[in-house]
Coordinates of C-alpha atoms in Angstrom, one line a residue:
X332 CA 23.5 1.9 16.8
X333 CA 22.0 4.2 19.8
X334 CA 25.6 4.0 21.6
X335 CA 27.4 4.7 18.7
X336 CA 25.4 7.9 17.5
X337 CA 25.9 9.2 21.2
X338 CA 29.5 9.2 21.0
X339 CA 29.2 10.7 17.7
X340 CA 27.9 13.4 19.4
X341 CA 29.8 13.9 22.5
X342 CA 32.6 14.5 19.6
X343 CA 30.7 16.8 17.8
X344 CA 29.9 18.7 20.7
X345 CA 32.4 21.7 20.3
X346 CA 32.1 22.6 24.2
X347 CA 32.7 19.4 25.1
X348 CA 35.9 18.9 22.6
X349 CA 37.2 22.2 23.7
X350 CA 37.2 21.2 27.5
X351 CA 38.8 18.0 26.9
X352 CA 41.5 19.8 24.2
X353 CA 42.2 21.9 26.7
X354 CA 42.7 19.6 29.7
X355 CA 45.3 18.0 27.1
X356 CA 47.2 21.0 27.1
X357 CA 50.4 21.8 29.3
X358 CA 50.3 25.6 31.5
X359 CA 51.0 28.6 29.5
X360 CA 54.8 29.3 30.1
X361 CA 55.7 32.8 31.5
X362 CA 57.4 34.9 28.8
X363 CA 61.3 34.5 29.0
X364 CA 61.8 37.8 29.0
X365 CA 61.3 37.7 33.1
X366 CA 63.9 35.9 34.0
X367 CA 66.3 36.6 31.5
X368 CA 69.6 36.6 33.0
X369 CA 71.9 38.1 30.1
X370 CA 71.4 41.3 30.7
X371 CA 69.4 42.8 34.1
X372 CA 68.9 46.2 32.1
X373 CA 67.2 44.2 29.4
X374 CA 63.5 45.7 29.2
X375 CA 61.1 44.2 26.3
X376 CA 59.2 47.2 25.9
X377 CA 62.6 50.0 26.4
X378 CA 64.6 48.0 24.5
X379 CA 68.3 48.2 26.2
X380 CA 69.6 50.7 28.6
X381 CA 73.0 51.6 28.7
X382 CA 74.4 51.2 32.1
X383 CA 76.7 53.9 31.2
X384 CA 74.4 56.7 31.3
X385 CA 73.3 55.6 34.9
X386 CA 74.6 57.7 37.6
X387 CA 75.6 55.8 40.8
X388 CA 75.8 58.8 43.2
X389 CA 73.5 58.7 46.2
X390 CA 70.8 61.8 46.4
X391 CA 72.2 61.9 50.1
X392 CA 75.5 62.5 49.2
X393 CA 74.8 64.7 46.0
X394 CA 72.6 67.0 48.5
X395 CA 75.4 66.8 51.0
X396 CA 77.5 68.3 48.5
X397 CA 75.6 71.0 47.3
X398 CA 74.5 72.2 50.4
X399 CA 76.0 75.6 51.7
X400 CA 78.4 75.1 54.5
X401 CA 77.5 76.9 57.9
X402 CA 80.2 78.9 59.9
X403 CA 79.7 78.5 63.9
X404 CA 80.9 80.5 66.4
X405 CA 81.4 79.8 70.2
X406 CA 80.6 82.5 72.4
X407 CA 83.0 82.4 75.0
X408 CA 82.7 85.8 77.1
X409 CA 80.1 88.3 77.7
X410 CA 80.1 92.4 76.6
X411 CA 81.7 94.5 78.7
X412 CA 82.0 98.6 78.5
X413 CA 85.7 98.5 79.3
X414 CA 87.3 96.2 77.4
X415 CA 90.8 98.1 77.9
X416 CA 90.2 97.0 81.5
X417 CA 92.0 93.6 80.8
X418 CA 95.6 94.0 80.7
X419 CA 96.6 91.2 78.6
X420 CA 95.1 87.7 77.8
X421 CA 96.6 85.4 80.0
X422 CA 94.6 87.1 83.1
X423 CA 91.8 88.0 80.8
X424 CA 88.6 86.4 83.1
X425 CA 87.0 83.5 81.7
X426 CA 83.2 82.9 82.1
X427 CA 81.8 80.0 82.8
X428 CA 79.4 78.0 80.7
X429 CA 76.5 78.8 83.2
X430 CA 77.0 82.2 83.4
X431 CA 76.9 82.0 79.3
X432 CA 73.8 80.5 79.2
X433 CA 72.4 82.5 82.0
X434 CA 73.2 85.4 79.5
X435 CA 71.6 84.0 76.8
X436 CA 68.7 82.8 78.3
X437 CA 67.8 86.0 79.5
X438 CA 68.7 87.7 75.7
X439 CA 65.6 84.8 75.3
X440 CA 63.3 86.4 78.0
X441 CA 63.4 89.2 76.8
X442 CA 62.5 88.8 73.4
X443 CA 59.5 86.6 74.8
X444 CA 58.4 90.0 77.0
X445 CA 58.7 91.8 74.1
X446 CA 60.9 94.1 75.7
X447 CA 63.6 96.0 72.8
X448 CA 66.8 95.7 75.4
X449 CA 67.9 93.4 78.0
X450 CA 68.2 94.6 81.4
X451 CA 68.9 93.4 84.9
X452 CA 65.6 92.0 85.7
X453 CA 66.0 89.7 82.3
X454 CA 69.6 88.8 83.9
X455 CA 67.9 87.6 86.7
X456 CA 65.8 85.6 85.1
X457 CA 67.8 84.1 82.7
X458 CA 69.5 82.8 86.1
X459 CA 67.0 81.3 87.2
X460 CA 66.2 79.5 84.1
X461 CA 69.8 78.3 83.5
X462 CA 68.3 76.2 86.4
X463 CA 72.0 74.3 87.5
X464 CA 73.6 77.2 88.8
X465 CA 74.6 77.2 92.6
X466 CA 73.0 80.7 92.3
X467 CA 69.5 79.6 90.6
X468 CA 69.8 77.0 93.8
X469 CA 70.3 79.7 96.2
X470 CA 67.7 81.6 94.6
X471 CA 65.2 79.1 94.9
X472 CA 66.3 77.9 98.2
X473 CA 65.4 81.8 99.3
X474 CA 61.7 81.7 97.6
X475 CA 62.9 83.4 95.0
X476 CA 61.0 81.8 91.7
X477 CA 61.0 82.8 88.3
X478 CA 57.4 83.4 87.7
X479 CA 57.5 85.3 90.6
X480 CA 60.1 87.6 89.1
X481 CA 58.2 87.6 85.8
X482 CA 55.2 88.8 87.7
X483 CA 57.2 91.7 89.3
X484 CA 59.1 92.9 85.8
X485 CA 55.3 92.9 84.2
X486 CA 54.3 95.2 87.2
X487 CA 57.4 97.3 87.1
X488 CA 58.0 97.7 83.6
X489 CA 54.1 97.0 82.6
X490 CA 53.3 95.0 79.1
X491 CA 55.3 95.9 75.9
X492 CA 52.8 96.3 72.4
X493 CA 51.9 93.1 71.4
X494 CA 52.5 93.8 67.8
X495 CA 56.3 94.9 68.8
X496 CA 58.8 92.7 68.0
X497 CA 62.2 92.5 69.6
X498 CA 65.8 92.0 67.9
X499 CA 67.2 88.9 67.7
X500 CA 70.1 90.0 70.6
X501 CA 68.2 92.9 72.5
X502 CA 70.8 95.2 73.4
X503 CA 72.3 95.7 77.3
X504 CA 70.9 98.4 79.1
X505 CA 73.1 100.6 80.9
X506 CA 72.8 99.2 84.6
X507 CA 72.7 96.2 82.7
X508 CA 75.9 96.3 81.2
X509 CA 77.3 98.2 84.5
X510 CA 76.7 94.5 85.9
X511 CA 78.3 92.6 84.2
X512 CA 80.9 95.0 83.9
X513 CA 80.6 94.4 87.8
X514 CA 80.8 90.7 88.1
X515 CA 84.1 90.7 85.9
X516 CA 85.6 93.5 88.4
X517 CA 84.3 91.1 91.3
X518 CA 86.7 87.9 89.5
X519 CA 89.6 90.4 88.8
X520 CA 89.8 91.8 92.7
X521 CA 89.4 87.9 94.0
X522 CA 92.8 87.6 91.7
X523 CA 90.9 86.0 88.3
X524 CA 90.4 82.7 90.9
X525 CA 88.1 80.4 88.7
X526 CA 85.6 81.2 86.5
X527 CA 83.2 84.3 86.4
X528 CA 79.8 82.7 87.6
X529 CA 76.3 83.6 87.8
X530 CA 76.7 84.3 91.6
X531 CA 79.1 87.2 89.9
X532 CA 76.4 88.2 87.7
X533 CA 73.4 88.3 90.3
X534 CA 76.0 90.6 92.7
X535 CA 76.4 92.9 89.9
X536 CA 72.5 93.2 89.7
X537 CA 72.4 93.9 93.3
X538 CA 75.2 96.4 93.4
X539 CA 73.0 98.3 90.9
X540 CA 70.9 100.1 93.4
X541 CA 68.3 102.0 91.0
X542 CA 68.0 99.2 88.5
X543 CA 64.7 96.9 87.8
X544 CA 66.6 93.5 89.1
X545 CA 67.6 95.0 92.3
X546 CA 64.1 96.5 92.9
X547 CA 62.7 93.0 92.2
X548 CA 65.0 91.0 94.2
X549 CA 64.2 93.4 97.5
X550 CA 60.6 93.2 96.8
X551 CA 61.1 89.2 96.9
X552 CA 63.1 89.5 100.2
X553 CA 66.4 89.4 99.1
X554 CA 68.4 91.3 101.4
X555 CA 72.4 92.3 102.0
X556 CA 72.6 90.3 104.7
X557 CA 72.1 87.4 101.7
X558 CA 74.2 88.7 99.5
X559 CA 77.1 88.5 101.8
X560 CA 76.0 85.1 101.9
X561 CA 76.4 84.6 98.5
X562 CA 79.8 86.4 97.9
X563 CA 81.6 84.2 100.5
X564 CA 80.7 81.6 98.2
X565 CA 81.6 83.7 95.1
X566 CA 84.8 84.1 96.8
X567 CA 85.4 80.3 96.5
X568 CA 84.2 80.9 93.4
X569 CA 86.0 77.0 91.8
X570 CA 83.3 75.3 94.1
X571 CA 80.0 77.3 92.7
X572 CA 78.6 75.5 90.3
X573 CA 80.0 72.2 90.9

């Protein structure tokens, strides 16, 4: 009678009927609705998107068409005062890539010196930083370093106003322009052999007696004696800067 009223009320128990109901019972099944395969677009709480109204163009290619297309330009010779000098194209001098960025470079130093044109001594130095240049070699070779040559421009031409700010292509200065002017007449005489190269360039700056880069090369020991050295090379002027 004791046995049987106990498993009366292990039944009536409702935690106990609930645990064993439960054990009964199979896993909750996932909703079907995430992994229906009739329709991939098919959201239960966005209803149905239309695959129409979904564009397939890329954001890399839709930025690609709308951005602004840029014009560039290859700089492939240098200013020069007397461009009538040049009788027609076919013997027009070409400059060399060196002598380009030997150009540019020092356009560069210059707007770092703060300095509102580009003269010889900037020439020089834009030499020098090319770097590759049989005349940045010879340069070096000779003691002749471009620090050293920064030094000597800050002491000739002092310190520019630090709130000054140069154009974006300072303009030649007149002994400036008289050398490259120079190194083009130095090609033309040798009979337009080659290219014009920075060696060109750097004898222009020397044949400009009164200028900044001359005064800075003979305070650094250059002398004639080296730049006949150098224009028997300029001569030869295929084999520079190979």
């Amino acid at each position: 009678m004791a046995a049987h009223s106990s498993c009366n009320c292990a039944l009536a128990n409702p935690i106990i009927s609930r645990i064993d109901s439960s054990s009964k019972q199979k896993k909750p099944s996932v909703p079907l609705y995430f992994f229906s395969t009739r329709n991939p677009l098919t959201n239960p709480w966005l209803g149905v998107v239309d695959s129409s109204s979904l564009s397939l163009t890329s954001p890399v290619s839709a930025l690609q068409t709308n951005r602004r297309r840029i014009h560039k330009s290859v700089i492939s010779s240098l200013p020069t005062a007397n461009p009538d000098s040049v009788v027609s194209d076919a013997k027009k001098p070409k400059w060399s890539w060196r002598a380009i960025k030997s150009f540019a470079m020092g356009e560069l130093e210059a707007r770092k010196l703060k300095y509102p044109n580009t003269g010889t001594e900037a020439l020089l130095m834009g030499i020098l930083i090319e770097g590759t240049s049989f005349t940045s070699k010879f340069l070096r070779a000779n003691n002749i370093m471009l620090y050293k040559v920064r030094e000597e421009t800050i002491k000739l031409l002092g310190k520019a106003d630090l709130y000054f700010f140069s154009p974006e292509h300072p303009p030649l200065t007149e002994d400036a322009q008289r050398a490259l002017d120079s190194a083009l007449d130095q090609n033309l005489k040798a009979g337009s052999i080659g290219e014009v190269m920075p060696a060109h360039i750097l004898l222009g700056i020397w044949s400009e007696v009164d200028s900044p880069g001359h005064k800075i090369l003979a305070t650094l020991g250059f002398t004639d004696e080296k730049s006949k050295e150098l224009e028997s090379f300029a001569s030869k002027s295929g084999f520079l800067d190979e």
